[in-house]
Short mmCIF file of C-alpha atoms and ligand atoms in Angstrom, two decimals:
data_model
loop_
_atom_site.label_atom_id
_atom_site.label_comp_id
_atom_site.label_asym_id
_atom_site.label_seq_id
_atom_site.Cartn_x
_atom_site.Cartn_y
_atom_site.Cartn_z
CA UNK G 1 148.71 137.71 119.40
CA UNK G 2 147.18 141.03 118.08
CA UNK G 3 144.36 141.00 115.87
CA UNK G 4 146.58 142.67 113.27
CA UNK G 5 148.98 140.21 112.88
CA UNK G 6 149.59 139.02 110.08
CA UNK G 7 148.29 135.35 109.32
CA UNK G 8 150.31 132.87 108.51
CA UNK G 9 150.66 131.85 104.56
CA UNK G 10 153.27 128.97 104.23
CA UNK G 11 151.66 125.51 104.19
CA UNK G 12 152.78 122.77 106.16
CA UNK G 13 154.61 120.68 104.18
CA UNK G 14 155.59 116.79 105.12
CA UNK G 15 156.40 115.13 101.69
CA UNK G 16 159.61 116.67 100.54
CA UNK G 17 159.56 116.79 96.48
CA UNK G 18 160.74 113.41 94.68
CA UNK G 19 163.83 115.54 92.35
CA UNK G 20 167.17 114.58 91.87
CA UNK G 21 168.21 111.89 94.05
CA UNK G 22 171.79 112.05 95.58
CA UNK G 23 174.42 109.79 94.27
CA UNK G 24 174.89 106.70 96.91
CA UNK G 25 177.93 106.80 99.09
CA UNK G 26 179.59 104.47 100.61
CA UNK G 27 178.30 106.15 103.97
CA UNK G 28 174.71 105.03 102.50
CA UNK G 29 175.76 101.17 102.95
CA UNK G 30 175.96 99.45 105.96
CA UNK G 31 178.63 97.06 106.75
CA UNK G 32 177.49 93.80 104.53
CA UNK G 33 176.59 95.51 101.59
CA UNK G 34 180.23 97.84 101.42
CA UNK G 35 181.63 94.34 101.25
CA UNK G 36 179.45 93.04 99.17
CA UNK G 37 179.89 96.25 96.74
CA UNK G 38 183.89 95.32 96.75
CA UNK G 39 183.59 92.38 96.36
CA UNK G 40 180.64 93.20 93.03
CA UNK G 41 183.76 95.14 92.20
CA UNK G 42 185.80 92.19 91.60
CA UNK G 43 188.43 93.16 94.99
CA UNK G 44 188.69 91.35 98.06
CA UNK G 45 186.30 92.08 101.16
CA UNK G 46 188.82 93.38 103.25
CA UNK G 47 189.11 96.34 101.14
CA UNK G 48 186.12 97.67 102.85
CA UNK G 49 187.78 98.00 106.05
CA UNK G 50 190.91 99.84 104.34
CA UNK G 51 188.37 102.24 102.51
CA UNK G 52 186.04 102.86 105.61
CA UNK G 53 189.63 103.01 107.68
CA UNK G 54 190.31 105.89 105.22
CA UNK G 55 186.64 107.97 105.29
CA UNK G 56 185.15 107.21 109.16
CA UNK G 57 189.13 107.18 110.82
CA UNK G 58 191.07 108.96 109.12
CA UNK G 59 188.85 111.54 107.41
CA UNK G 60 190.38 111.35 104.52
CA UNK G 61 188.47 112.08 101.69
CA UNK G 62 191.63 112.05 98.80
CA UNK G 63 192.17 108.74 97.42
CA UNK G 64 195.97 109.71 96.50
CA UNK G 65 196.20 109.54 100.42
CA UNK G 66 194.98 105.99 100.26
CA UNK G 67 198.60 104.41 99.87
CA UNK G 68 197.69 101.01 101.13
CA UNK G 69 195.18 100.44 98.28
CA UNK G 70 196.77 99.56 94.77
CA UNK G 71 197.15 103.07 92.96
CA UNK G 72 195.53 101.75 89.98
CA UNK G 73 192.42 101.08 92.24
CA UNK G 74 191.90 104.21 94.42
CA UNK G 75 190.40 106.31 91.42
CA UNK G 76 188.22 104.16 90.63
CA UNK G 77 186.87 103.41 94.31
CA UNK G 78 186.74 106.67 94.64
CA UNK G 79 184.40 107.47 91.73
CA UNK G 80 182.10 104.30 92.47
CA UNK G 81 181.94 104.94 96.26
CA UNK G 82 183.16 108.25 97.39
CA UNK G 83 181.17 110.80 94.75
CA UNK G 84 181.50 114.07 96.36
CA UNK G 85 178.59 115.23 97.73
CA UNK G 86 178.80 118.63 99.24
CA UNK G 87 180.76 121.14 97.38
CA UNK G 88 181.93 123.78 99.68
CA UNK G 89 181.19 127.04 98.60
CA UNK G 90 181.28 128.89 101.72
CA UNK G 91 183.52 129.32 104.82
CA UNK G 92 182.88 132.33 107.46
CA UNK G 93 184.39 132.39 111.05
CA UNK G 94 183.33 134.72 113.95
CA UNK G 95 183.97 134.60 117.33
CA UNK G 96 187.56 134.87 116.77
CA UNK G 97 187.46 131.74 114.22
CA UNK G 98 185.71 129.68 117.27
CA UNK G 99 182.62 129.85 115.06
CA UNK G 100 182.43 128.99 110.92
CA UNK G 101 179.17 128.87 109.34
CA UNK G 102 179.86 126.20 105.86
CA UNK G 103 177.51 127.08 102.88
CA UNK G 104 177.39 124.00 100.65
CA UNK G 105 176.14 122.92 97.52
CA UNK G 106 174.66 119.97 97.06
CA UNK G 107 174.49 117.35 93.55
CA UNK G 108 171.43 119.05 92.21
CA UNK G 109 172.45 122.73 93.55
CA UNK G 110 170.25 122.73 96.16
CA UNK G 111 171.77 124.57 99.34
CA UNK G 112 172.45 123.71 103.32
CA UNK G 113 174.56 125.01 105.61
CA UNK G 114 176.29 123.68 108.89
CA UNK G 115 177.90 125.72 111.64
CA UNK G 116 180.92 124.54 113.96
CA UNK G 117 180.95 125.81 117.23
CA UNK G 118 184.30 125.39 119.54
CA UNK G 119 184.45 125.60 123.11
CA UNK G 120 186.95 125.01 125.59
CA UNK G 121 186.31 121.78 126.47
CA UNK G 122 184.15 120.22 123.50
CA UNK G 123 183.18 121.09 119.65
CA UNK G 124 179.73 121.02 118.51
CA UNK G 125 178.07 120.79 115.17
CA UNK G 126 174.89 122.16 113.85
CA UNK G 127 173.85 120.01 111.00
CA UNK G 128 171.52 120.01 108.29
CA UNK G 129 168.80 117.19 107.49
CA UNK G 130 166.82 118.63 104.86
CA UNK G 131 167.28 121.33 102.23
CA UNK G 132 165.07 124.11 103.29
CA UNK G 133 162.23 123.34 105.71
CA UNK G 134 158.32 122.89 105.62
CA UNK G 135 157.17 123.61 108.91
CA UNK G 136 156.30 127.00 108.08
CA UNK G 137 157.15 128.30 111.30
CA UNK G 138 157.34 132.46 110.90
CA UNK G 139 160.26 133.68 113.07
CA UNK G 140 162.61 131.23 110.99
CA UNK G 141 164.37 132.54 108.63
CA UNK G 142 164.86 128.60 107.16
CA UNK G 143 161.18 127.84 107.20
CA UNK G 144 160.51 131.02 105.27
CA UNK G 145 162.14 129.42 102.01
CA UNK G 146 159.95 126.69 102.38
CA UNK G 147 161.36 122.46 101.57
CA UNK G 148 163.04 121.47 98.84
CA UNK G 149 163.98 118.30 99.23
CA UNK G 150 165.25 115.75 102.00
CA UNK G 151 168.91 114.75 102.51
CA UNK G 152 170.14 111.49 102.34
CA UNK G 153 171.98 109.98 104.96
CA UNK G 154 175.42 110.48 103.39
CA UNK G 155 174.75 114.06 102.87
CA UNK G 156 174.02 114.32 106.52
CA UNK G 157 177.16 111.91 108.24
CA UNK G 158 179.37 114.20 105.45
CA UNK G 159 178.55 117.27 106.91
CA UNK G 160 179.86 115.56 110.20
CA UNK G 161 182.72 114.36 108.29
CA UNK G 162 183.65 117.31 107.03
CA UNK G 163 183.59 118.61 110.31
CA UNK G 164 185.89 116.41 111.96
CA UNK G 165 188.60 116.50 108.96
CA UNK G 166 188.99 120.19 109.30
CA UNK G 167 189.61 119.81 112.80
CA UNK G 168 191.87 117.03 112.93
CA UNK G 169 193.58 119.09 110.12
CA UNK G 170 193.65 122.23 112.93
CA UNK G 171 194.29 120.99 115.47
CA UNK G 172 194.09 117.19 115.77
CA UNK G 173 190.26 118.07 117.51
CA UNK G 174 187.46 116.20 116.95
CA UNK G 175 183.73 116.90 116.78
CA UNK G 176 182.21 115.91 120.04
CA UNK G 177 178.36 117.12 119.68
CA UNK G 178 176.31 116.49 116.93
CA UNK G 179 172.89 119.07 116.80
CA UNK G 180 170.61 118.50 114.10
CA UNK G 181 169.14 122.25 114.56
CA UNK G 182 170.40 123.28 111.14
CA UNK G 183 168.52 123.47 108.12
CA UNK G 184 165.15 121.21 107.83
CA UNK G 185 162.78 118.95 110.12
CA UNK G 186 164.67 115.96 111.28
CA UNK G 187 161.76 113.97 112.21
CA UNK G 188 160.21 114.63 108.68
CA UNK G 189 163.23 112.75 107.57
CA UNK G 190 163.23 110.01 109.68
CA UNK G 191 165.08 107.20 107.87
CA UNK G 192 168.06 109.14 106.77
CA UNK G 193 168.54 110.62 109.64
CA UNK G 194 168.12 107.41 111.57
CA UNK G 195 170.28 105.91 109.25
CA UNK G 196 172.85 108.89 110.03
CA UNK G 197 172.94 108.63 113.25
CA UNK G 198 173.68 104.96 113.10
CA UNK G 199 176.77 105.87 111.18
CA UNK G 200 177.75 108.48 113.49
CA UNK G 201 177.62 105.95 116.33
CA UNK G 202 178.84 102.96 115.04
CA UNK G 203 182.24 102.60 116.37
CA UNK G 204 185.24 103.50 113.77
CA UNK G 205 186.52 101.84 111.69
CA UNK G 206 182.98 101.49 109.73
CA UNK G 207 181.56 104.58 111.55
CA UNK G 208 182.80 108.12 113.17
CA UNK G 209 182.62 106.11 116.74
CA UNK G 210 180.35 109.39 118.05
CA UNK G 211 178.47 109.26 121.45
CA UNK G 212 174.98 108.96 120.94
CA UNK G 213 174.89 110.94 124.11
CA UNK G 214 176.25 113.63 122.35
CA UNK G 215 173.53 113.67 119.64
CA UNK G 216 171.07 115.80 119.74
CA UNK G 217 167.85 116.04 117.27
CA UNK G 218 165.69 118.78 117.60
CA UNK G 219 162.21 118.52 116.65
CA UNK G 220 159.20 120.79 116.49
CA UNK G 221 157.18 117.69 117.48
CA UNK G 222 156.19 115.07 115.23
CA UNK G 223 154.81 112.40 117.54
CA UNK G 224 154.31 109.83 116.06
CA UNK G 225 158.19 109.99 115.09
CA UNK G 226 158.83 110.88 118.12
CA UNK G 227 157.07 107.45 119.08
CA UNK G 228 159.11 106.09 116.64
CA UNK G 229 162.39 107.32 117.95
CA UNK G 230 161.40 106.13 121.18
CA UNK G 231 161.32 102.27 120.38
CA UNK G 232 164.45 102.70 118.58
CA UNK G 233 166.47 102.50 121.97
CA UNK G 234 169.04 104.74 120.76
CA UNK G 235 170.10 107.69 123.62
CA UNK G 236 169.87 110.04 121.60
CA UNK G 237 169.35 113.53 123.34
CA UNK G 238 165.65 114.75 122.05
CA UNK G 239 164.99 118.59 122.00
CA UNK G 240 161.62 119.68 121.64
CA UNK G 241 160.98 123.16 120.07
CA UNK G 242 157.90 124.18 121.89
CA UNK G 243 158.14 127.75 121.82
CA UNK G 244 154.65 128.00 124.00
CA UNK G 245 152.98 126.53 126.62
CA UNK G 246 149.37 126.95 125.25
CA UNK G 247 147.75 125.65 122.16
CA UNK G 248 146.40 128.95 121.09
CA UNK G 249 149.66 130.91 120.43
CA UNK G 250 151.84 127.38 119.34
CA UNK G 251 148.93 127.24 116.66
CA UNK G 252 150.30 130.31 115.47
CA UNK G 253 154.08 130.23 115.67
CA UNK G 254 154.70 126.43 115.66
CA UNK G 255 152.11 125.67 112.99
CA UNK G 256 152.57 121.48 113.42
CA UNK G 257 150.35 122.42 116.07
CA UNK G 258 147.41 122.45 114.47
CA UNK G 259 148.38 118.46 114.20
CA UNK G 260 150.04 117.43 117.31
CA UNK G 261 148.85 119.57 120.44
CA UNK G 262 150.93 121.02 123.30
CA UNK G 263 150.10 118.42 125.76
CA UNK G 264 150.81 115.46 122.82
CA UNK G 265 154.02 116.70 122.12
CA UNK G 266 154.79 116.69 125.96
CA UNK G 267 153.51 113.85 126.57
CA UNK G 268 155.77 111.89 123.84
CA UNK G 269 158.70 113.83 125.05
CA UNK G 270 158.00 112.78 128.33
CA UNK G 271 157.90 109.08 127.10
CA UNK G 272 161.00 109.20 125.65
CA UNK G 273 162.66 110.19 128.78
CA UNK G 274 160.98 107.83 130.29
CA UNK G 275 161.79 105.05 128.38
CA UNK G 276 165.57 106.58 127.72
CA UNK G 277 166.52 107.60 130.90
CA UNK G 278 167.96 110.72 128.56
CA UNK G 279 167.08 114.21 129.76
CA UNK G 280 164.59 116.20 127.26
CA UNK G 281 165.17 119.67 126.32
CA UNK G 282 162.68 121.92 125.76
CA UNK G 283 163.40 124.96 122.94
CA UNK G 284 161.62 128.08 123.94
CA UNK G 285 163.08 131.13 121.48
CA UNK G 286 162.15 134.00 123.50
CA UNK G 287 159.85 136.90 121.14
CA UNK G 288 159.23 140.29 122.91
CA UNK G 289 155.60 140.70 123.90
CA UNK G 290 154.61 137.56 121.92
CA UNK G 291 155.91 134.16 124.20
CA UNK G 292 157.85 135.85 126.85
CA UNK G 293 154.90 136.75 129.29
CA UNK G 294 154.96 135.84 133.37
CA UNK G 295 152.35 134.14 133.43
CA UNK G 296 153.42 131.77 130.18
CA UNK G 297 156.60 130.94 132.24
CA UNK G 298 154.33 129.89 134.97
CA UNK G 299 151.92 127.69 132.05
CA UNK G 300 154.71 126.50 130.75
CA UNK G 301 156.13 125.08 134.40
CA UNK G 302 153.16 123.58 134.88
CA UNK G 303 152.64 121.93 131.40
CA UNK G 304 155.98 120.54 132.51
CA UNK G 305 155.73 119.41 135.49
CA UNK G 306 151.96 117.71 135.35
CA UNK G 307 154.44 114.51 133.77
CA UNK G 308 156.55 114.05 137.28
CA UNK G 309 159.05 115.97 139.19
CA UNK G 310 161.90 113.29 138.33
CA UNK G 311 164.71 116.23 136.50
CA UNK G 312 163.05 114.57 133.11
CA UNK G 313 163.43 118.02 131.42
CA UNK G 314 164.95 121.13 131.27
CA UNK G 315 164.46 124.31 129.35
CA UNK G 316 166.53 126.13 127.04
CA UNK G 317 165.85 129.29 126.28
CA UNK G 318 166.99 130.61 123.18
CA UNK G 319 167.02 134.65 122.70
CA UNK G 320 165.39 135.36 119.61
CA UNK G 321 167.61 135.84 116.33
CA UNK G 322 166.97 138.48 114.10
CA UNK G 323 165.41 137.05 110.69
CA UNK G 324 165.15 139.60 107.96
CA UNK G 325 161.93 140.82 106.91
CA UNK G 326 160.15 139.19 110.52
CA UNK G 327 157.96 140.87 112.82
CA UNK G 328 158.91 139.13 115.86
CA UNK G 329 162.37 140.61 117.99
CA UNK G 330 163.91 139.28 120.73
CA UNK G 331 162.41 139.62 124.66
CA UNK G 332 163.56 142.46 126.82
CA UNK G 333 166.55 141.44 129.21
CA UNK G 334 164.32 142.36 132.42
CA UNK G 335 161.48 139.71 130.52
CA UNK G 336 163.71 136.75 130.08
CA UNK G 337 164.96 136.81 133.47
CA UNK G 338 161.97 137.05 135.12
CA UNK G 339 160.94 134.26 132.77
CA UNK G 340 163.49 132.46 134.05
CA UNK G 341 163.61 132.95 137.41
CA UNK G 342 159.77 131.84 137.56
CA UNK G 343 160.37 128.70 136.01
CA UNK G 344 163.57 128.17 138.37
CA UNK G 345 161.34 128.87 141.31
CA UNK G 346 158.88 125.92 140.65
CA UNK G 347 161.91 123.35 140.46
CA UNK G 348 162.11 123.66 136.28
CA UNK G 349 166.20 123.81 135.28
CA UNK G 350 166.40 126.26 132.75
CA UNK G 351 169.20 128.02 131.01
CA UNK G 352 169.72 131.03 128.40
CA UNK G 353 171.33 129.92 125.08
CA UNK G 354 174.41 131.60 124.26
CA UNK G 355 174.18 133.21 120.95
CA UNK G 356 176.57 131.88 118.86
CA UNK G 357 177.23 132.73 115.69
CA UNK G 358 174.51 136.05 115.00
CA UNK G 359 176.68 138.29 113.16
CA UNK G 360 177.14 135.84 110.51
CA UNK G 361 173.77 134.40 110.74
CA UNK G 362 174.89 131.24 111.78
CA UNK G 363 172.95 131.27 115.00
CA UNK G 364 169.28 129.39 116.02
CA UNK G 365 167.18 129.76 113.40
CA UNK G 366 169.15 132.18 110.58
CA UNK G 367 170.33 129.96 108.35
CA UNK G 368 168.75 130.44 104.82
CA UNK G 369 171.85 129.26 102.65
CA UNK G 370 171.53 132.70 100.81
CA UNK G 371 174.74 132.50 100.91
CA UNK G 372 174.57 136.59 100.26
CA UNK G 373 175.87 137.50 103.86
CA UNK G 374 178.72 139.81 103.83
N1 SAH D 401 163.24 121.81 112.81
C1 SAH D 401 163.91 121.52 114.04
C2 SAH D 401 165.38 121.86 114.06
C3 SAH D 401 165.89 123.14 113.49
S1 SAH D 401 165.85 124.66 114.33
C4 SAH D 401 163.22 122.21 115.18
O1 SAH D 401 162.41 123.08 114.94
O2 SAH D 401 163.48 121.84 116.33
C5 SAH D 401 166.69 124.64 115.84
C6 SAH D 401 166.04 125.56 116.87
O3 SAH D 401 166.14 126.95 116.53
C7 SAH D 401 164.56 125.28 117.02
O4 SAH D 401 164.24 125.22 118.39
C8 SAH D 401 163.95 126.49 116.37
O5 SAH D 401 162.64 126.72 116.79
C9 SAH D 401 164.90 127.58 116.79
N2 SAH D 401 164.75 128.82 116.05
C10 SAH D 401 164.19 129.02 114.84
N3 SAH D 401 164.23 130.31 114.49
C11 SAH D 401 164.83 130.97 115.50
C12 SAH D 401 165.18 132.32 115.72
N4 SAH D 401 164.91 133.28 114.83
N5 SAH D 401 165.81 132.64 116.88
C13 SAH D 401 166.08 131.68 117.79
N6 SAH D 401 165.79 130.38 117.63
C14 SAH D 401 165.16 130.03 116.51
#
């Protein structure tokens, strides 16, 4: 980077602030203890099943739809177990409706967003984990508003749930992919995202019955989370937002790497395939002049390949999204495939991201829950 760059001034931040903790939600409890909290409630166990039957199956989130629970009791289930939790306050749609970008509010008024992407054959959603982000990295336009707090696991599944109720509502579609490359650090919310994904996979009635295969978290590379993640067993798919092969630059534009190195964050990715048999992704947003040189395609093959030739990774590169007020811009077109094509050459899959989403700054890395877009 140039000498006259401008340094960096957010902090890293890992503790998100202690305010306003959400209301729990029946999507916070696991099995036992929904039964148990029916049961507390003076009702018969099975009444968990009919209520989960209702959320996780059916997506139905209006208790006057709950007609095999006594009407007398579906209010008041609903206000012990079901309090809302994300207030919509949002909805925009590009790409021919294909794409919607959902501003929310949550309890406390703090703001995330979620984008739902269709494609022919599949529907994917971006989620959030945290409201606002402290990794500080500067061509996000989420990590320039800095963390406000962490989400809790209900917040996160909701988003999901959400999700698939509007769709089944469409067009009786489901959500098939899960990304958590929304709002916040997934990794430096490790529990409620854990706990979110175990929702998301646990088969329906008591969960959304999701793939983990078709989960992704996206990390900037927290290893010792990652570590974590690792001896969980779940097959999860991990993406790892390196950005740059070489520690000097990823200093700069990922700034975690002034804790976890290059070659530690590939080398936990790397274990994780390993011990997951799951295919790593590697994020690599592609910034004119800054990341997008020959020779870093050619560092970062290497960096890559020094763990094995055995297809444990592949690269996706991500054309930069404009962030307002940011000094990086996206690679030239003649750049990024040369970029590619060198990494292609020494056996390294690697595809473009598609852009999704840009003109309503729903795409990689624009969402800032503003919510002042046009
Ligand atoms: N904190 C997590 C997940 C959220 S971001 C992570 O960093 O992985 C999802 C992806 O979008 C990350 O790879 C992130 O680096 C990338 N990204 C951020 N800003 C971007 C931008 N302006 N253009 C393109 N991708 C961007």
């Amino acid at each position: 980077m140039t000498e006259s760059a401008p340094t960096r001034t957010l902090p890293l931040v890992f503790a998100a602030p202690k305010k306003g903790k959400p209301p729990k939600h029946w999507a916070d409890l696991g099995v036992d203890e929904r039964k148990e909290a029916v049961v507390a409630a003076g009702q018969p166990a099975f009444r968990a099943s009919q209520l989960s039957k209702h959320w996780f199956e059916r997506f139905s989130h209006d208790p006057a739809d709950w007609t095999d629970l006594p009407a007398a009791l579906r209010q008041d289930f609903a206000a012990e177990f079901f309090p809302p939790l994300l207030q919509e306050v949002k909805a925009q749609t590009c790409d021919n409706g294909d794409t919607e970008k959902l501003l929310w509010r949550l309890h406390d008024g703090a703001l995330v967003e979620s984008v739902l992407m269709k494609y022919p054959n599949r529907t994917t959603m971006c989620i959030s984990s945290q409201a606002g982000c402290g990794m500080a990295c500067p061509f996000c336009a989420t990590g320039k508003g800095g963390l406000q707090r962490n989400m809790s696991t209900a917040e996160i599944v909701s988003q999901v749930a959400d999700g698939m109720r509007r769709l089944a509502a469409r067009d009786g579609g489901r959500v098939n992919n899960v990304v958590f490359m929304g709002m916040g650090e997934p990794l430096a919310n490790y529990k409620a995202v854990l706990g979110a994904v175990r929702v998301m996979t646990t088969p329906a009635p008591d969960g959304l019955g999701m793939s983990a295969r078709g989960i992704t978290v996206s990390t900037v590379g927290l290893v010792p989370a990652i570590n974590k993640m690792t001896e969980e067993g779940i097959p999860v798919t991990l993406a790892l937002s390196l950005h740059a092969p070489d520690d000097e630059l990823r200093d700069e534009i990922v700034p975690i790497n002034t804790r976890w190195k290059v070659g530690e964050a590939v080398d936990a990715a790397w274990e994780y395939a390993k011990r997951t048999k799951r295919r790593v992704s590697i994020e690599y947003a592609m910034m004119k002049d800054i990341n997008d040189q020959a020779y870093r395609a050619d560092m970062l093959a290497s960096v890559l390949k020094r763990r094995g030739d055995w297809g444990w990774v592949h690269v996706n590169l991500i054309p930069l999204n404009d962030v307002p007020g940011s000094r990086f811009t996206r690679s030239r077109d003649e750049d990024m495939a040369e970029f590619v094509r060198r990494l292609e050459a020494k056996g390294v899959p690697t595809t473009i991201r598609d852009t999704r989403g840009d003109e309503i700054d729903a795409a990689c890395g624009q969402l800032a829950a503003t919510g002042d877009q046009a």
